[in-house]
Coordinates of C-alpha atoms in Angstrom, one line a residue:
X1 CA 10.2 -21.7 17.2
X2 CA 9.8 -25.2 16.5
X3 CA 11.8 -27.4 14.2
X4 CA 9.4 -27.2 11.3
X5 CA 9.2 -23.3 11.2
X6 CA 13.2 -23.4 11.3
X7 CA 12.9 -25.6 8.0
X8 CA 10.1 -23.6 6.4
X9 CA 11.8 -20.0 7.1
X10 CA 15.5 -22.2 5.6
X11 CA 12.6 -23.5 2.3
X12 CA 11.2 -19.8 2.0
X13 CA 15.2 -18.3 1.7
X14 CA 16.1 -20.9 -0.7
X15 CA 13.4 -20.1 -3.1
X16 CA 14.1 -16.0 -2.9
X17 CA 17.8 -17.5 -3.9
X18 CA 16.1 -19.7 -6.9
X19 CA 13.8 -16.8 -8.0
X20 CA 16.8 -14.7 -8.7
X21 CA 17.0 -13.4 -12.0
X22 CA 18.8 -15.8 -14.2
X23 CA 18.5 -15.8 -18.1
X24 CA 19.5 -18.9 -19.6
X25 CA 19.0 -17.4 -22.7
X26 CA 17.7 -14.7 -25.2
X27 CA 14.8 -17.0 -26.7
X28 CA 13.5 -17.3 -23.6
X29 CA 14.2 -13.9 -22.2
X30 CA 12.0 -12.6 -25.2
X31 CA 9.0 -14.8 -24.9
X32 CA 9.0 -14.3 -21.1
X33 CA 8.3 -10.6 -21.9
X34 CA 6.1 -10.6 -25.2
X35 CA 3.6 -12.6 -25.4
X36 CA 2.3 -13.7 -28.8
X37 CA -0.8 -11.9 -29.1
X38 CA 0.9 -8.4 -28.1
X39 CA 3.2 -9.5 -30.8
X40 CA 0.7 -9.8 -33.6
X41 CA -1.3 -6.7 -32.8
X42 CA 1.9 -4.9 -33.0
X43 CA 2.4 -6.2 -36.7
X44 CA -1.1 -4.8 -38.0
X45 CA -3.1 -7.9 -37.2
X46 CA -7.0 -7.4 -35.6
X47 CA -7.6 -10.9 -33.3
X48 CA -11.6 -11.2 -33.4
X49 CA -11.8 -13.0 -29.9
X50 CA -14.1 -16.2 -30.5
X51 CA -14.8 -18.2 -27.5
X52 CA -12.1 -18.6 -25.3
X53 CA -9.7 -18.2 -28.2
X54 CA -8.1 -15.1 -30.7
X55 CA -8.0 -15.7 -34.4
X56 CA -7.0 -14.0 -37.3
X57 CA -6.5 -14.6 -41.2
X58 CA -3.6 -16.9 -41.7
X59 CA -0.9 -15.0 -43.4
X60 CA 0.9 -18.4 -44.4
X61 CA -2.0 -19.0 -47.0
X62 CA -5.0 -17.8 -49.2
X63 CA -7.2 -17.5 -46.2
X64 CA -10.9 -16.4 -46.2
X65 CA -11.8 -16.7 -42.9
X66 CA -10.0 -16.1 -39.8
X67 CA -8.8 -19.9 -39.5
X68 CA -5.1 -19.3 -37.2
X69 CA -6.0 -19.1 -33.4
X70 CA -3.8 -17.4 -31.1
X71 CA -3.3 -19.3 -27.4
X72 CA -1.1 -18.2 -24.9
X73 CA 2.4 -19.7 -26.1
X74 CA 1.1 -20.8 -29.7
X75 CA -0.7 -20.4 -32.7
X76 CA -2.2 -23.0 -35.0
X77 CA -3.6 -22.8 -38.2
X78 CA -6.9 -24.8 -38.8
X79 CA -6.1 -24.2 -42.6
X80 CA -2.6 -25.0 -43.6
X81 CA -1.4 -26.4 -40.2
X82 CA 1.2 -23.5 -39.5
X83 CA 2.0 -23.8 -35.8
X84 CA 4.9 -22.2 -33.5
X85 CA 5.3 -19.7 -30.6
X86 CA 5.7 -15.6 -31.0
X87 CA 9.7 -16.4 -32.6
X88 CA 8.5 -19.1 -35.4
X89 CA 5.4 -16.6 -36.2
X90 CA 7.4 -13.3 -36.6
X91 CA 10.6 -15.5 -38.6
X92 CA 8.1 -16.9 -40.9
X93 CA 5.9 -13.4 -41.6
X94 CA 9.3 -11.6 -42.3
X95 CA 11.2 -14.2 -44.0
X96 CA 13.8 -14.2 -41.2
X97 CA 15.9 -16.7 -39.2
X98 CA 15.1 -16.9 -35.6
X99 CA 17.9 -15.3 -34.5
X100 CA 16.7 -12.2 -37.1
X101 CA 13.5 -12.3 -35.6
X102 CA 14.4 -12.3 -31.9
X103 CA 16.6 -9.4 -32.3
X104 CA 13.6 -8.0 -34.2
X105 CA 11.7 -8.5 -31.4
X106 CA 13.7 -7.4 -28.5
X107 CA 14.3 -3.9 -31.1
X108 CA 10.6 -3.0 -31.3
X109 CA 9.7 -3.8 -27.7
X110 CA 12.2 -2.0 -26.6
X111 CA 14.3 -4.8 -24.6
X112 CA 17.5 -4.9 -24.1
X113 CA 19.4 -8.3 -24.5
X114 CA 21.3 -9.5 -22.2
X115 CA 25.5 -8.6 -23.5
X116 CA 28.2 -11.2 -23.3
X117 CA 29.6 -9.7 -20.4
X118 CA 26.0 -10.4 -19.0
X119 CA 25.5 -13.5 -19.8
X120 CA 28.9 -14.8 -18.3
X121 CA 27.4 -12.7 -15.2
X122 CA 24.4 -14.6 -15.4
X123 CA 26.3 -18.3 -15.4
X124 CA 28.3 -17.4 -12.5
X125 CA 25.3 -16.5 -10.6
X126 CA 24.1 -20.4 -11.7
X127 CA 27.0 -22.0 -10.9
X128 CA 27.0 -20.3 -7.2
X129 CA 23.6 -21.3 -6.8
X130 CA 24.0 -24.6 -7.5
X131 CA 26.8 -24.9 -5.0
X132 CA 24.4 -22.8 -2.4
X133 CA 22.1 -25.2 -3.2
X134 CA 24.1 -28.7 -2.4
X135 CA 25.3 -27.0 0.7
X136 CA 22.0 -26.2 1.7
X137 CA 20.5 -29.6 1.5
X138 CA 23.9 -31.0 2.7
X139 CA 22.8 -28.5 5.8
X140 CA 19.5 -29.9 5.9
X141 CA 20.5 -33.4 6.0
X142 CA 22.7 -33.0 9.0
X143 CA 20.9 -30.9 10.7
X144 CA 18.1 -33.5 10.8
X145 CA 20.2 -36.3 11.6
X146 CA 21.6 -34.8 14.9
X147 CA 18.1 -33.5 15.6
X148 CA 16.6 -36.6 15.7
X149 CA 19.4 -38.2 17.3
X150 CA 19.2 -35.8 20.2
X151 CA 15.5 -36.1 21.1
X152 CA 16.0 -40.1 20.4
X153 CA 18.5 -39.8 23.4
X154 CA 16.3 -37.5 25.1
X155 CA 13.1 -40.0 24.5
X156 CA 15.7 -42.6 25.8
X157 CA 16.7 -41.0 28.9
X158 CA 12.9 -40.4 30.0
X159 CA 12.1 -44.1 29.3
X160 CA 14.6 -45.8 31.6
X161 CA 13.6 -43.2 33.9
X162 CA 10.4 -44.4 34.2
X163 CA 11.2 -48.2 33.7
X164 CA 14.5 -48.5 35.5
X165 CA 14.1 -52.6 36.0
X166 CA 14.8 -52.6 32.1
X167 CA 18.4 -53.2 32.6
X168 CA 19.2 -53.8 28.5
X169 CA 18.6 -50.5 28.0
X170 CA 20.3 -49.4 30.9
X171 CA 23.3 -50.6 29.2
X172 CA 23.3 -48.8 25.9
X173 CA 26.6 -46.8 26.0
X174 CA 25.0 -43.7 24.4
X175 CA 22.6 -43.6 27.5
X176 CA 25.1 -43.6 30.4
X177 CA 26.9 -40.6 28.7
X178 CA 23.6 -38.8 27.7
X179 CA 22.6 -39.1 31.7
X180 CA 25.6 -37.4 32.6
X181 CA 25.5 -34.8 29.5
X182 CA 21.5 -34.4 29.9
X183 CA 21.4 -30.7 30.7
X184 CA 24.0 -30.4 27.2
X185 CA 21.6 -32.0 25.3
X186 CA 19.0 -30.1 26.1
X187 CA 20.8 -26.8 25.2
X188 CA 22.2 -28.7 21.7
X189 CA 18.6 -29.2 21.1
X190 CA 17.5 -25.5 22.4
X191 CA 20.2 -23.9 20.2
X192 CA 18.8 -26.1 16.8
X193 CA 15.4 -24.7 17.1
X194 CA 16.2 -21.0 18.1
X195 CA 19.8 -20.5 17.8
X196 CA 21.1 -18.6 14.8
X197 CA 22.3 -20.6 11.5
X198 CA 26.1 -20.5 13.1
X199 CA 25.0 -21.5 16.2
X200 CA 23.1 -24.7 14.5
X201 CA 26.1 -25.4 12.8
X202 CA 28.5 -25.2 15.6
X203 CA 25.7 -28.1 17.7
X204 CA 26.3 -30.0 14.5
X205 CA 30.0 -30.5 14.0
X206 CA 29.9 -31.0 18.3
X207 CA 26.9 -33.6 18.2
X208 CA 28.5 -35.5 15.0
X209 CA 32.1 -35.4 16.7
X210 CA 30.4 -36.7 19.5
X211 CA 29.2 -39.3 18.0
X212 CA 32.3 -40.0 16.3
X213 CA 33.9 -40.4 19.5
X214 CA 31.2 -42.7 21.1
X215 CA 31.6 -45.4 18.2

């Protein structure tokens, strides 16, 4: 398993942890799960489909022909100009306020909102995921800083190997100690593309210590 497959399996858990299910709140709860056409049918409305479109007669004015299309988030009225999502069209047929007509809604679809106690749920779970989140990429970041640092030494090593008459490199602290710490490094590096996630961050805090130490 190479470096890049150790990222991409790291991306792949990160986005299960984003796709969680988080409501940031009711509006958007409600017009994730009714969309605005399966709201109008519901209220005696027939959309005649024309072209890619659904339209039906505007109940915000006189209208004679069907002159308010339905798209997937919106409607717009060619007529009188009427225009909002699923929440403005049910508030405005009833006479409601929004809040009136999301609870409307959520009672005749038959979804529950989320409670208080919920909700404060729901914002922990946030809060924990943004901190999962910054320690993830804090992870990342290290992770490829003493990954590349490692196969820079190892690169290193093999160069004056082959070039020995190169005596300024010869002289680079780092490389003296990585010729004596050679089969180490190779492990360290071993252990960051098929160890487990502790045994990653163990090589990191020993590599950056390391380094510490070398300065």
């Amino acid at each position: 398993m190479d470096k890049n497959t150790i990222e991409k399996s790291m991306a792949n858990k990160k986005d299960k942890l984003n796709t969680s299910y988080n409501i940031s709140n009711n509006f958007k709860y409600v017009k994730s799960n009714i969309s605005l056409l399966q709201a109008i049918e519901l209220y005696g409305f027939n959309p005649v489909k024309k072209g890619t479109h659904y339209f039906i007669l505007c109940p915000f004015h006189a209208d004679k022909n069907p002159s308010l299309a339905i798209y997937e988030d919106v409607y717009h009225c060619f007529g009188c100009q009427a225009h909002g999502d699923v929440i403005d069209f049910i508030s405005r047929y009833f006479n409601l306020t929004p809040s009136e007509a999301l609870e409307k809604l959520a009672q005749d679809f038959g979804i529950d909102l989320p409670s208080k106690k919920q909700k404060k749920k729901f914002k922990r779970q946030a809060l924990k995921m943004q901190k999962d989140n910054k320690l993830y990429k804090e992870y990342i970041r290290k992770y490829n800083e003493v990954y590349n640092y490692l196969c820079n030494l190892n690169q290193l090593y093999t160069k004056i190997k082959q070039a020995v008459e190169k005596p300024e490199d010869i002289n680079i602290p780092e490389f003296i100690e990585a010729c004596h710490m050679q089969d180490l490094i190779q492990y360290w590096i071993d252990l960051l593309l098929e160890g487990s996630i502790e045994d990653k961050i163990h090589v990191i805090k020993e590599v950056l210590d390391w380094k510490t130490k070398m300065k």
